[in-house]
Coordinates of C-alpha atoms and ligand atoms in Angstrom, one line a residue:
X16 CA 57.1 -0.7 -12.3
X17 CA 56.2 -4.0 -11.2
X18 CA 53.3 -3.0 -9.4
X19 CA 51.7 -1.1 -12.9
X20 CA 52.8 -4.3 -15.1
X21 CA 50.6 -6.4 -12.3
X22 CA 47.6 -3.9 -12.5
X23 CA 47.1 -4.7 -16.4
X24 CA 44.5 -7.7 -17.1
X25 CA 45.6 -10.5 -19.2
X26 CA 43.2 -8.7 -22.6
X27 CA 45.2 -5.3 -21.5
X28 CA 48.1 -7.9 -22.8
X29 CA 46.9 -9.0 -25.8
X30 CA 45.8 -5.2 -27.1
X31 CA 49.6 -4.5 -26.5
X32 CA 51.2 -7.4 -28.3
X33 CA 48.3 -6.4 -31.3
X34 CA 49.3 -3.0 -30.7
X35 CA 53.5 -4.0 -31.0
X36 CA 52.8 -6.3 -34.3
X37 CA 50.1 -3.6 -35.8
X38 CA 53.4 -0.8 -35.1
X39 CA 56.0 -4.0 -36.8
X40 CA 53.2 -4.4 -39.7
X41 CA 52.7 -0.4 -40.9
X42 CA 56.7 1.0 -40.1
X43 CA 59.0 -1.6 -39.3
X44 CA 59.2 -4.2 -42.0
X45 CA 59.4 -3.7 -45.7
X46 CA 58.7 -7.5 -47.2
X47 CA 55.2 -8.4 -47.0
X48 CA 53.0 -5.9 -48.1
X49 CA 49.9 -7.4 -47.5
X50 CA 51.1 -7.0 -43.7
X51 CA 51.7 -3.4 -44.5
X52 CA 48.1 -3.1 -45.9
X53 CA 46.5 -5.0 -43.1
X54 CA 48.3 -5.0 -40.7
X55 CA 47.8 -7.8 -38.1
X56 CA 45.0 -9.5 -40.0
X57 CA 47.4 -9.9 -42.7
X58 CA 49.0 -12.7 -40.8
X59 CA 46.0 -15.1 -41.2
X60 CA 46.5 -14.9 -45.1
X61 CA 50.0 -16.2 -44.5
X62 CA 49.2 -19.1 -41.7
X63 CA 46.4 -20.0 -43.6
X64 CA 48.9 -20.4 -47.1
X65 CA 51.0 -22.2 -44.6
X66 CA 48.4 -24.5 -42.9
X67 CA 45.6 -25.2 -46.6
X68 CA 47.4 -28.5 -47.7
X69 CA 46.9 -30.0 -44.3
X70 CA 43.5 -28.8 -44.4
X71 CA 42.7 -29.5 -47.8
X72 CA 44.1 -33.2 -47.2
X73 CA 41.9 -33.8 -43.9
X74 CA 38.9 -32.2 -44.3
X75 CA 38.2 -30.8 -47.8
X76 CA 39.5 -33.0 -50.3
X77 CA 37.5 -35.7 -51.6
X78 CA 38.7 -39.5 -52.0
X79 CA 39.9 -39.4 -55.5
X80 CA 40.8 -35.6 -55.8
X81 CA 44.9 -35.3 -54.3
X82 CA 48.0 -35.5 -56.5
X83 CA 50.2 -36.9 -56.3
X84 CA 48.5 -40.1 -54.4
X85 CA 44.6 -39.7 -53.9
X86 CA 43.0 -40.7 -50.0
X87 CA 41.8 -43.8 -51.7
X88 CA 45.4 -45.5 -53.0
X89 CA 47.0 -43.7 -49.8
X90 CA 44.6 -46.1 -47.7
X91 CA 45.2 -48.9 -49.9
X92 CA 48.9 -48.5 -49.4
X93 CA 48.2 -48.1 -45.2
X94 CA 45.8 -50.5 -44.6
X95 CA 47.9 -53.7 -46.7
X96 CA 51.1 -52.7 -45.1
X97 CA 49.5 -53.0 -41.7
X98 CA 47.4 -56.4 -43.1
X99 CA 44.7 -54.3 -42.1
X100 CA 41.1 -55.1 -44.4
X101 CA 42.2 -52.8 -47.4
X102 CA 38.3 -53.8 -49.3
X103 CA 35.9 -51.0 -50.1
X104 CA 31.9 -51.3 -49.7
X105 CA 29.3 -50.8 -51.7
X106 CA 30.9 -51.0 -54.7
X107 CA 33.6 -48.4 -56.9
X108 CA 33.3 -44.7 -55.7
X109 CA 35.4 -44.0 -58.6
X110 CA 33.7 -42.6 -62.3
X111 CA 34.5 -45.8 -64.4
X112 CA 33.7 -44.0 -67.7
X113 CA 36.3 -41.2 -66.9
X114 CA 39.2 -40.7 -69.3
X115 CA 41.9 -42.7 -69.3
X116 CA 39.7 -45.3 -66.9
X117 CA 41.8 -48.9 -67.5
X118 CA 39.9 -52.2 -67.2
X119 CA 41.6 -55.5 -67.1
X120 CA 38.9 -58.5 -69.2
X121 CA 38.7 -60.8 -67.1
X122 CA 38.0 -64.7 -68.7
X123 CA 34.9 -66.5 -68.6
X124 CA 36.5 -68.8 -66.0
X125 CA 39.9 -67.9 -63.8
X126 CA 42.8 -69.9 -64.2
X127 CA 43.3 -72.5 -61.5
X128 CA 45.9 -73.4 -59.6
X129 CA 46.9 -77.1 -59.1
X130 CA 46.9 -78.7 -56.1
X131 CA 50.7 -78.3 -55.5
X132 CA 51.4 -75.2 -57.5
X133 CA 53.9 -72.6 -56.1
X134 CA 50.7 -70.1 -55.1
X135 CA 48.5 -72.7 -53.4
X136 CA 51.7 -72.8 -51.2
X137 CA 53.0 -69.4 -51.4
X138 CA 49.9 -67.1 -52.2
X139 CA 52.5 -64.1 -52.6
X140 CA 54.9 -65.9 -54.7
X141 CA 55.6 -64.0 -57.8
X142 CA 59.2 -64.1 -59.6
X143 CA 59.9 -61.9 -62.7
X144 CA 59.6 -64.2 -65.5
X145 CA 62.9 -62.7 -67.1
X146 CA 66.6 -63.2 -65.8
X147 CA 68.9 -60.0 -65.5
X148 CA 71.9 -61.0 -67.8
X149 CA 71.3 -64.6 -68.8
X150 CA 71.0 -63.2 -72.4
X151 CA 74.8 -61.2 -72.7
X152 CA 76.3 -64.8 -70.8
X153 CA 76.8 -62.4 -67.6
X154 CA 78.6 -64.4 -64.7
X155 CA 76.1 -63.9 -62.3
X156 CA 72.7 -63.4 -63.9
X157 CA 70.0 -62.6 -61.1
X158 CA 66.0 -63.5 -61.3
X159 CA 64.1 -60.7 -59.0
X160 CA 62.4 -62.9 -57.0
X161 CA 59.6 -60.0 -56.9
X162 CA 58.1 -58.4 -59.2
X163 CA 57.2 -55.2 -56.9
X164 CA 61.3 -53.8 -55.7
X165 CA 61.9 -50.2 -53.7
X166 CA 63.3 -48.0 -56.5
X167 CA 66.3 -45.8 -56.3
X168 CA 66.4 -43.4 -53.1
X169 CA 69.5 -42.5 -51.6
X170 CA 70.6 -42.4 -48.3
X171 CA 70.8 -38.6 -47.8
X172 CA 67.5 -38.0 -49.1
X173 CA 65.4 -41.0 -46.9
X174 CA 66.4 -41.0 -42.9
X175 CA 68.9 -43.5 -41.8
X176 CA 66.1 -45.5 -40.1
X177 CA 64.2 -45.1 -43.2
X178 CA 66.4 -46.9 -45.0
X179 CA 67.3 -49.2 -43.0
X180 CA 63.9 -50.3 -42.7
X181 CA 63.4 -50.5 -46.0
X182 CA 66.7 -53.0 -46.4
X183 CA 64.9 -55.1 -44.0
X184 CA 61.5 -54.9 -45.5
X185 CA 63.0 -56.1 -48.8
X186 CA 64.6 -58.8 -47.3
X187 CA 61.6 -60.2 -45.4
X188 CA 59.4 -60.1 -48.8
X189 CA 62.1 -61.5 -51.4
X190 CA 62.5 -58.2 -53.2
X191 CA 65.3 -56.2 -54.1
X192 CA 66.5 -52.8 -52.8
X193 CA 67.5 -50.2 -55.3
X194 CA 70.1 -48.1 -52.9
X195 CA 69.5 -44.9 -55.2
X196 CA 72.6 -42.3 -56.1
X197 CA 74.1 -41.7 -52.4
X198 CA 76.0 -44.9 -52.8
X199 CA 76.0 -48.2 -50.4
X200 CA 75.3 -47.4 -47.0
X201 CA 75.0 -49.8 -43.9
X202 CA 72.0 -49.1 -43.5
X203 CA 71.6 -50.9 -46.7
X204 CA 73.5 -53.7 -45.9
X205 CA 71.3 -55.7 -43.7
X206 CA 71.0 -58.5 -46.2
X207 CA 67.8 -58.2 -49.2
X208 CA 69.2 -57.8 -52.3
X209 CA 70.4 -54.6 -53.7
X210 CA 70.7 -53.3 -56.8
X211 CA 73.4 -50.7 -57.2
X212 CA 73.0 -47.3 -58.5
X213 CA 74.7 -44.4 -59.7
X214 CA 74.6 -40.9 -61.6
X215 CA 76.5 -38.6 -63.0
X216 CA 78.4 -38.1 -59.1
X217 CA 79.4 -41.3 -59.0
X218 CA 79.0 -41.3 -55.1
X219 CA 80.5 -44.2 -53.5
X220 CA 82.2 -45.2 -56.6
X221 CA 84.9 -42.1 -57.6
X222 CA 87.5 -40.5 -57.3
X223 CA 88.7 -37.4 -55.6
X224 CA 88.2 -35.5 -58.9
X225 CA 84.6 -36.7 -59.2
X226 CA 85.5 -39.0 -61.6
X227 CA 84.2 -42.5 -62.1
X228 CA 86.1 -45.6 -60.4
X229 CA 85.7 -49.3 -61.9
X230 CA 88.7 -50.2 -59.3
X231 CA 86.1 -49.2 -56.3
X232 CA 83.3 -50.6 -58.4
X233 CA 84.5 -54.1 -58.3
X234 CA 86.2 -53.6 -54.4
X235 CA 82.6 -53.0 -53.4
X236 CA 80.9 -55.5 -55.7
X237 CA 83.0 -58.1 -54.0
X238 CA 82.2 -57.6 -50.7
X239 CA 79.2 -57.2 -51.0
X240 CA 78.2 -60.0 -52.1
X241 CA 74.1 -58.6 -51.6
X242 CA 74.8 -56.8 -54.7
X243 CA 72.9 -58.5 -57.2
X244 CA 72.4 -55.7 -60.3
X245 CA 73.8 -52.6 -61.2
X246 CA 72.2 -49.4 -62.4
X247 CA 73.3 -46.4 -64.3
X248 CA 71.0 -43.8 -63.8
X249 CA 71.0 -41.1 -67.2
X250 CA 67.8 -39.2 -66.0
X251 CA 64.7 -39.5 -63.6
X252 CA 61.5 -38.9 -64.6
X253 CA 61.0 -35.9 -61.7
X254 CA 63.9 -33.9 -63.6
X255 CA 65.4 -35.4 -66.6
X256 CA 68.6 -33.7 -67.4
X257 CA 68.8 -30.9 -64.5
X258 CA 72.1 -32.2 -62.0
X259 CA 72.1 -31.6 -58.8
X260 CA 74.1 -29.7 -56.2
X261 CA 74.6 -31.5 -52.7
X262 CA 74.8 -28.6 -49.9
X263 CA 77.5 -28.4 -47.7
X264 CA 75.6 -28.4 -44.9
X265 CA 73.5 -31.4 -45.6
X266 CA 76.9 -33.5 -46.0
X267 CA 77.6 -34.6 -42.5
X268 CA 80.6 -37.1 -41.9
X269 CA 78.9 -40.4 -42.2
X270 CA 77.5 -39.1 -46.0
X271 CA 80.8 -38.1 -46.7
X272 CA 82.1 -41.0 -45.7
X273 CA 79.8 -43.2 -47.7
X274 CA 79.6 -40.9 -50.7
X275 CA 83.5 -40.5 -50.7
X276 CA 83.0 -36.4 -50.9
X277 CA 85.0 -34.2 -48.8
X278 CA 83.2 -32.7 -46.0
X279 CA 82.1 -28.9 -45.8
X280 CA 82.1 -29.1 -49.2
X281 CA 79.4 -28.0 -52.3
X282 CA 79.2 -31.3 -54.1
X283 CA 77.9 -30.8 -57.8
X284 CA 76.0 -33.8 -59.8
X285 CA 76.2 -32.7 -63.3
X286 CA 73.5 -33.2 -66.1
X287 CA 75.8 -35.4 -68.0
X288 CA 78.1 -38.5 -67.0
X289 CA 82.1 -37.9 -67.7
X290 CA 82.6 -41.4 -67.8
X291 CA 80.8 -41.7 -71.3
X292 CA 79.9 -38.9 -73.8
X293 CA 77.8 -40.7 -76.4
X294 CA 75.3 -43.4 -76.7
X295 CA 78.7 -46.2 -78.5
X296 CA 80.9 -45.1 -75.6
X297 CA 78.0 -45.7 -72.9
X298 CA 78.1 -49.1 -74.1
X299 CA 81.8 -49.9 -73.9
X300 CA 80.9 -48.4 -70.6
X301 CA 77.9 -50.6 -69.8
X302 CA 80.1 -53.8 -70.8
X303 CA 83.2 -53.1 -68.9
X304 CA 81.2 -52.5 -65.9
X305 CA 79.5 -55.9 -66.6
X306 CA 83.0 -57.7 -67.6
X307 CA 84.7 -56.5 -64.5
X308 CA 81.6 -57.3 -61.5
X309 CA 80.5 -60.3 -63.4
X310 CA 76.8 -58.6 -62.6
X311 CA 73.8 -57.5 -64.8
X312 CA 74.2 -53.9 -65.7
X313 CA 71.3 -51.9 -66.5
X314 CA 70.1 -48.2 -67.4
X315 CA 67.5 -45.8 -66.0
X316 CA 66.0 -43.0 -67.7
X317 CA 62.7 -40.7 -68.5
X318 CA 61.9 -40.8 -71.9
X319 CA 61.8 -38.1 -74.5
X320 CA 63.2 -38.1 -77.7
X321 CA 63.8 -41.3 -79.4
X322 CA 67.1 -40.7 -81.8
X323 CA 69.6 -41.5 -79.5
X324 CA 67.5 -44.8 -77.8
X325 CA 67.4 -46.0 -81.8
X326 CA 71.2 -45.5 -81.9
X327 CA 71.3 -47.7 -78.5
X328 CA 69.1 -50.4 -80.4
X329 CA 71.2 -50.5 -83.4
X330 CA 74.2 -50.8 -81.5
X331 CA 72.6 -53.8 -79.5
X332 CA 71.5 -55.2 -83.0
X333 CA 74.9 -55.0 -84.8
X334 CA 76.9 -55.8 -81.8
X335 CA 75.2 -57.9 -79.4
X336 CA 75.6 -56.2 -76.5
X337 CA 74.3 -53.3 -74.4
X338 CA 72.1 -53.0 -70.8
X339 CA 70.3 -56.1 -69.6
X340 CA 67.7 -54.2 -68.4
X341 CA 66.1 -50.8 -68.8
X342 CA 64.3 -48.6 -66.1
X343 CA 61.6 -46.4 -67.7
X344 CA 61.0 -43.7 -65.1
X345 CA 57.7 -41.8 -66.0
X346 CA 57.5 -38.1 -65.7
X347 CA 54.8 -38.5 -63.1
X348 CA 58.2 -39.8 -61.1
X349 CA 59.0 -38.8 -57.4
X350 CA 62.2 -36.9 -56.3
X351 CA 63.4 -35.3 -53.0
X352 CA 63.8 -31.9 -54.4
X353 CA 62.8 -30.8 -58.0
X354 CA 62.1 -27.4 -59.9
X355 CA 58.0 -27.6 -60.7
X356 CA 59.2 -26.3 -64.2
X357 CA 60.7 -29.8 -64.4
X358 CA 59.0 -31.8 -62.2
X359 CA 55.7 -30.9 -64.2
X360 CA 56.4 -30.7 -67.7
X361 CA 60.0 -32.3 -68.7
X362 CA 59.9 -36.1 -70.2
X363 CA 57.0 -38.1 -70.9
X364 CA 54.4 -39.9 -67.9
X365 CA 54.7 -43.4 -68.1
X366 CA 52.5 -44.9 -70.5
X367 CA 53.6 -42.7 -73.4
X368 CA 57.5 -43.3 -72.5
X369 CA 57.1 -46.5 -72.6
X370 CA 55.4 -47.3 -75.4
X371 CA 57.1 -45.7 -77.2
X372 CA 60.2 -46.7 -76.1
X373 CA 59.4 -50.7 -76.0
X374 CA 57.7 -50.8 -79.6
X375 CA 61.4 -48.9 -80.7
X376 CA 63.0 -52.4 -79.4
X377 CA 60.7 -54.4 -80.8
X378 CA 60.9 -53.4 -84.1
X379 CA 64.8 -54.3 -83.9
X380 CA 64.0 -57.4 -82.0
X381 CA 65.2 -56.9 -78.6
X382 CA 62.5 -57.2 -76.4
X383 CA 63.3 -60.4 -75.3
X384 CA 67.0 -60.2 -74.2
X385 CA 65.6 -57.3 -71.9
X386 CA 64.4 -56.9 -69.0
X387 CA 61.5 -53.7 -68.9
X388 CA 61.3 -51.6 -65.5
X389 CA 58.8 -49.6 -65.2
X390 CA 58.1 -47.0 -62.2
X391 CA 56.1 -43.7 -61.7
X392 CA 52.8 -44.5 -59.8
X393 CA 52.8 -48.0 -60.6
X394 CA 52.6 -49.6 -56.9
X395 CA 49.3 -51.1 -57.3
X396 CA 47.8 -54.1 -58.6
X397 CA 45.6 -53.3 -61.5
X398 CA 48.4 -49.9 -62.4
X399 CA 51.0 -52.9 -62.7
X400 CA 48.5 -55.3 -64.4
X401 CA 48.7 -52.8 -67.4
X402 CA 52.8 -51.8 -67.4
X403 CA 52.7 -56.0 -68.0
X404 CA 50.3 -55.7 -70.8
X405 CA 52.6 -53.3 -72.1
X406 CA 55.9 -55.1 -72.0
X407 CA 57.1 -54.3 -68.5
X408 CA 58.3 -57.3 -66.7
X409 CA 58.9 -55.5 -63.0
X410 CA 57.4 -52.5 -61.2
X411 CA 59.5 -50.5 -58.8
X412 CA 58.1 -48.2 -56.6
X413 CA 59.4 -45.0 -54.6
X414 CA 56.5 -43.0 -52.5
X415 CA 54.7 -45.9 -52.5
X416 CA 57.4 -48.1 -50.6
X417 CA 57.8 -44.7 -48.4
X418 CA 54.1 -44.8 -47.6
X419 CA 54.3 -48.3 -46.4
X420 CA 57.0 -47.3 -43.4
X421 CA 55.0 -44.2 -42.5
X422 CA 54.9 -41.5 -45.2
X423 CA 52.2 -39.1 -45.0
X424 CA 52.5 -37.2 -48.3
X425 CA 53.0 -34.1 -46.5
X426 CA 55.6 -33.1 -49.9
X427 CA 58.1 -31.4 -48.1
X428 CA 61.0 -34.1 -48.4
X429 CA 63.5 -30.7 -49.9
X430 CA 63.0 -29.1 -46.3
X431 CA 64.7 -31.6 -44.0
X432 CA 61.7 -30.9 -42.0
X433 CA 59.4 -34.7 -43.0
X434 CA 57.0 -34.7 -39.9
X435 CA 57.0 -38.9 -40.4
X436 CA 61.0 -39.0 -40.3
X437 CA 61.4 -41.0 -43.9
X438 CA 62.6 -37.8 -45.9
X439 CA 64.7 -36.1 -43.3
X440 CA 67.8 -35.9 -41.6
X441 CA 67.4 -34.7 -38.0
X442 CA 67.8 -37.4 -35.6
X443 CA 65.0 -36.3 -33.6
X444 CA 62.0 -36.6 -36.6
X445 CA 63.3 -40.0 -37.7
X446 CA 63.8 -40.7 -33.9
X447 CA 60.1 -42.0 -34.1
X448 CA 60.4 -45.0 -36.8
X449 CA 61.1 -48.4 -35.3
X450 CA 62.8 -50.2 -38.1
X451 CA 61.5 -53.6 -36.9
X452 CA 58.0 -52.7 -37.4
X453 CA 58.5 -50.4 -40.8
X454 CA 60.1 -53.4 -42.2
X455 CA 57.4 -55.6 -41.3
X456 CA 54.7 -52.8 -42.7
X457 CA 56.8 -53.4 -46.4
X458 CA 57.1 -56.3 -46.3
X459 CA 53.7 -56.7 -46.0
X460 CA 52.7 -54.1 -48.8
X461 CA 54.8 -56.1 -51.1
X462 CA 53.3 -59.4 -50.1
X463 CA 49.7 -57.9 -50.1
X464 CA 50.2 -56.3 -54.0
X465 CA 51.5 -59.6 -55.1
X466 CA 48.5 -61.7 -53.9
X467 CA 46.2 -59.3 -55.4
X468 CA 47.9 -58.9 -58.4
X469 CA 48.5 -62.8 -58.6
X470 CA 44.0 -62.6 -58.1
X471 CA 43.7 -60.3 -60.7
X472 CA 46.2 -62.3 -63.0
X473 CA 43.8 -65.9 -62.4
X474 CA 40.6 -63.8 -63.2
X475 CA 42.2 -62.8 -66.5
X476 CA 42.8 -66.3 -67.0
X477 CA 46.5 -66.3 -66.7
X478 CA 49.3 -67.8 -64.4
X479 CA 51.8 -65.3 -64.2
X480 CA 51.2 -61.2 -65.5
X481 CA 53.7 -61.6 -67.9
X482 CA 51.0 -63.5 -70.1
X483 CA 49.3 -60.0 -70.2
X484 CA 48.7 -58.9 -73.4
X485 CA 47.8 -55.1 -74.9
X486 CA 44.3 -56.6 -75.5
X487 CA 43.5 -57.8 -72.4
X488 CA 43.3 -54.4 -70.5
X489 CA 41.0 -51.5 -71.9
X490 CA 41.2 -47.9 -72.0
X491 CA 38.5 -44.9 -72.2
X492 CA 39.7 -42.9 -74.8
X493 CA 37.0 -40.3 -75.4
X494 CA 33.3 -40.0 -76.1
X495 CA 32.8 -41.0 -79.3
X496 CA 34.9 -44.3 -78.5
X497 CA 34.5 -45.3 -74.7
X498 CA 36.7 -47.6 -74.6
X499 CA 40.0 -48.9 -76.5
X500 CA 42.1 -51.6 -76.0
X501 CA 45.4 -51.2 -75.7
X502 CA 47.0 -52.8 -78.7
X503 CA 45.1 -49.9 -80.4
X504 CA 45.5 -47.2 -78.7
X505 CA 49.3 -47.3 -78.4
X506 CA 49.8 -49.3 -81.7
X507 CA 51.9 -52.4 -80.9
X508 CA 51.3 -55.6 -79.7
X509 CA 53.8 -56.7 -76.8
X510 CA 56.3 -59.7 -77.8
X511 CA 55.2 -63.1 -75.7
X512 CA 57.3 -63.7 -72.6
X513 CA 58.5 -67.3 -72.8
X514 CA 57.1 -68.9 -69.5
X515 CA 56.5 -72.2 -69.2
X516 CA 55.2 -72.3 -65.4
X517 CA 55.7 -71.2 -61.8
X518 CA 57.4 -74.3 -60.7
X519 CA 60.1 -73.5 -63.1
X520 CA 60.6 -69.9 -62.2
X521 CA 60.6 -71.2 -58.2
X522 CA 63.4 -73.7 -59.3
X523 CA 65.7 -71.2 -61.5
X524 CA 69.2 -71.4 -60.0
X525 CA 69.3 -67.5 -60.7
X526 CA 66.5 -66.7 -57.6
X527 CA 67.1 -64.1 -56.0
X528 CA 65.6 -63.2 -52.2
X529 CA 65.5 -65.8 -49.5
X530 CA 65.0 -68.7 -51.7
Ligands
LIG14 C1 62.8 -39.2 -51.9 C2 63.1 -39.7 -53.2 C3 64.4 -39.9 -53.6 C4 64.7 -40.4 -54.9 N1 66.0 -40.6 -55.3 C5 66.3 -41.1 -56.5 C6 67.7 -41.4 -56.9 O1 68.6 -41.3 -56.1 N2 67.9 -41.8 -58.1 C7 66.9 -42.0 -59.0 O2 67.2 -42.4 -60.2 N3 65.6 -41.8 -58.7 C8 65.3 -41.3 -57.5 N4 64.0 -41.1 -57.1 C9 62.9 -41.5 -58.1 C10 62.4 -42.8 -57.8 O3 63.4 -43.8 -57.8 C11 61.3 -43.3 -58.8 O4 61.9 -43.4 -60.1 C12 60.1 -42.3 -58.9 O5 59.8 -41.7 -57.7 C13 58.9 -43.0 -59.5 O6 58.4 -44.0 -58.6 P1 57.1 -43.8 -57.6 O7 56.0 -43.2 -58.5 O8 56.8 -45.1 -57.2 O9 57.5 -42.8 -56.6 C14 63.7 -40.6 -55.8 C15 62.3 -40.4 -55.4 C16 62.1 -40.0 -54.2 C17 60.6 -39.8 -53.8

């Protein structure tokens, strides 16, 4: 037998494994029937499905033609994080009297630093201009110290090493850390600020009936004293009212552990929170959370319909009280796993949200106690130089902060199976990111986006973004009328930020970061 098997040459072998797949193809399998029809050619149809984003996103695809983060802003992102030269040549590769193209006036002459100014020493130095609480008299009212901060993403659905890196990244650059809805881990404990978050599961923070716990709440608030902020998320812009379900075999002990679910267990996130049913009881909820942590307590949420946001406003009108600040998550918004359904077409994108939602506070005269999150593709400087002309007095960014520690946009973060080890779970895939150098990288995309968006800032002729206004940054609308500013495309003109300097926003006893 051994003697035939030895006569046969090595393409004798490869017309018999044809032969045994050809034999599979035509009798022995039922699902495909394209194998059926074709058989072994058939297969190239299916590794070809398999392998067309890779080669669409190395060889076909043009600069400016991926979604959700084009070649160009994906190199942007790479080359600051590594303090590599992120310029372009030649001049914009990009069609500048496209749709929805945004320019940014700059002023006859850019504003100019004095000689001891907080950027002429700190080029990257850029504090929100708002404090988190100050308004409601919170105990412990907190000043980002950045305006660019890593928005919620949970450990669970980043690596271990991910997040850790990020924790570390944060600290380095001043920024906060938003630990996103699988509660505080340790890898998020390594000291940069962190804001708190949690959804309808109330990991971290319930009971054994999956129930909310102010008693754990506070217990965690008070040591930990990195805690800064806290965040009730209602909806993200990836999949605004869908819950989620946590599979058993994603919850190892450590996630059960920090989550406070029981192990070998389903865990269900609902759509809607049980600690609150309506928008009055959300903010009983909102101030006992604030009363018993002493902390800013804020909401997150893609934006829809506007009813129940007026019924918030009215309530902070009559009564006083409410979130200090609001997230607007744009439906554009990342996620770890999402329907398409929802993921493409539920909520609004960003700009239409919030505009809508900001001039709603305005007209009840509430801009100014809040402070206005925006996220949803906004990690880069001219993006954020227009959520500032709008009203938003912080970006935080997701897939962005990801790309900085290694993300390749590869989209599979719902498969456990991220090739760069930031969305995954297996030891051996995040095995290859060294938090020391991932933290450095954010760091460093942070620092980069504030100096450039600090350049932009001087050219218009301001000190800090928050003296954007609408009309400062243009819009192409359509054809007949290239170009619009802002003030008039979306109708409302934001309400001035009081800032009196830099020096006095680098002096605030509320300063968060390193200080
Ligand atoms: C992997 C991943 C996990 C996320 N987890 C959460 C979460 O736990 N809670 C939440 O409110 N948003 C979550 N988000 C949404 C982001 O916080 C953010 O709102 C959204 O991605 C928009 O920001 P970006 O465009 O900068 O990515 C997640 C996003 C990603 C990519």
């Amino acid at each position: 037998m051994f003697a035939f098997l030895s006569t046969i040459t090595w393409w004798g072998w490869i017309l018999i494994i044809l032969f045994l797949v050809a034999i599979r193809d035509i009798f022995l399998q039922k699902a495909h029937t394209i194998s059926h029809n074709y058989p072994i050619v058939g297969h190239f149809r299916y590794i070809l499905e398999k392998i067309g984003p890779e080669l669409r996103q190395y060889l076909v695809a043009n600069n400016r033609e991926e979604l959700p983060f084009n070649r160009i802003e994906r190199g942007w992102i790479y080359a600051s994080a590594k303090k590599e030269n992120n310029y372009e040549g030649f001049g914009t590769d990009r069609d500048i009297y496209a749709h929805q193209h945004i320019f940014i006036n700059n002023a006859m002459m850019p504003f100019k630093p004095s000689e001891n100014h907080p950027n002429e020493i700190d080029k990257t130095f850029l504090p929100c201009a708002k404090v988190m609480g100050l308004h409601n008299k919170r105990k412990k009212p907190f000043r980002p110290a950045s305006v660019i901060n890593v928005s919620a993403m949970s450990f669970g659905s980043l690596s271990a090493k991910a997040v850790e890196s990020l924790n570390k990244g944060v600290k380095m650059a001043d920024a906060y850390h938003n630990a996103g809805e699988g509660g505080l881990s340790p890898y998020h404990s390594y000291g940069g600020d962190v804001v708190f978050h949690f959804g309808t599961g109330y990991f971290g923070v319930r009971n054994e009936d999956g129930t909310f716990s102010l008693d754990k709440l506070v217990k965690l608030v008070e040591e930990n004293p990195f805690i800064r902020a806290i965040e009730v998320k209602l909806s993200q812009g990836a999949k605004p009212g869908k819950g989620g379900v946590l599979p058993a075999s994603k919850i190892t002990k450590e996630i059960a552990e920090i989550r406070h679910v029981e192990l070998g267990k389903d865990v269900i996130s609902p759509p809607n929170h049980s600690a609150f049913s309506n928008v009055p009881e959300m903010v009983d909820f909102i101030e006992k959370i604030a009363e018993a942590t002493g902390l800013p307590v804020g909401i997150k949420a893609a934006i829809g319909k506007l009813e129940q946001w007026e019924e918030l406003a009215n309530i902070m009108q009559k009564t006083g009280k409410g979130p200090d600040f609001i997230t607007v998550d744009g439906g554009e918004g990342g996620t770890g796993a999402a329907p398409p359904s929802f993921a493409d077409h539920v909520s609004l994108p960003w700009v239409y949200g919030f505009s809508d939602l900001y001039k709603l506070f305005q007209r009840k005269g509430l801009t100014e106690r809040i402070v206005f999150i925006g996220s949803g593709k906004l990690g880069f400087p001219a993006k954020a130089a227009m959520a500032f002309s709008m009203g938003a007095d912080c970006i935080n960014v997701a897939r962005e902060a990801m790309m900085s520690i290694g993300c390749i946009q590869a989209q599979v973060c719902h498969t456990n199976r991220c090739p760069s080890g930031v969305a995954t779970q297996s030891k051996w895939l995040q095995g290859g990111i060294d938090p020391t150098l991932k933290s450095a990288r954010l760091a460093q995309y942070f620092k980069t986006f504030r100096k450039e968006f600090i350049e932009i800032t001087h050219a218009a002729g301001y000190e800090h973004p928050c003296q954007f206004k609408m009309s400062d940054i243009e819009i192409n609308v359509d054809d007949h009328n290239l170009s619009k500013e802002l003030d008039k495309t979306y109708r409302y003109e934001k309400t001035p930020v009081p800032f009196n300097n830099m020096q006095d926003l680098k002096d605030c006893i509320y300063l968060g970061g390193n200080k």
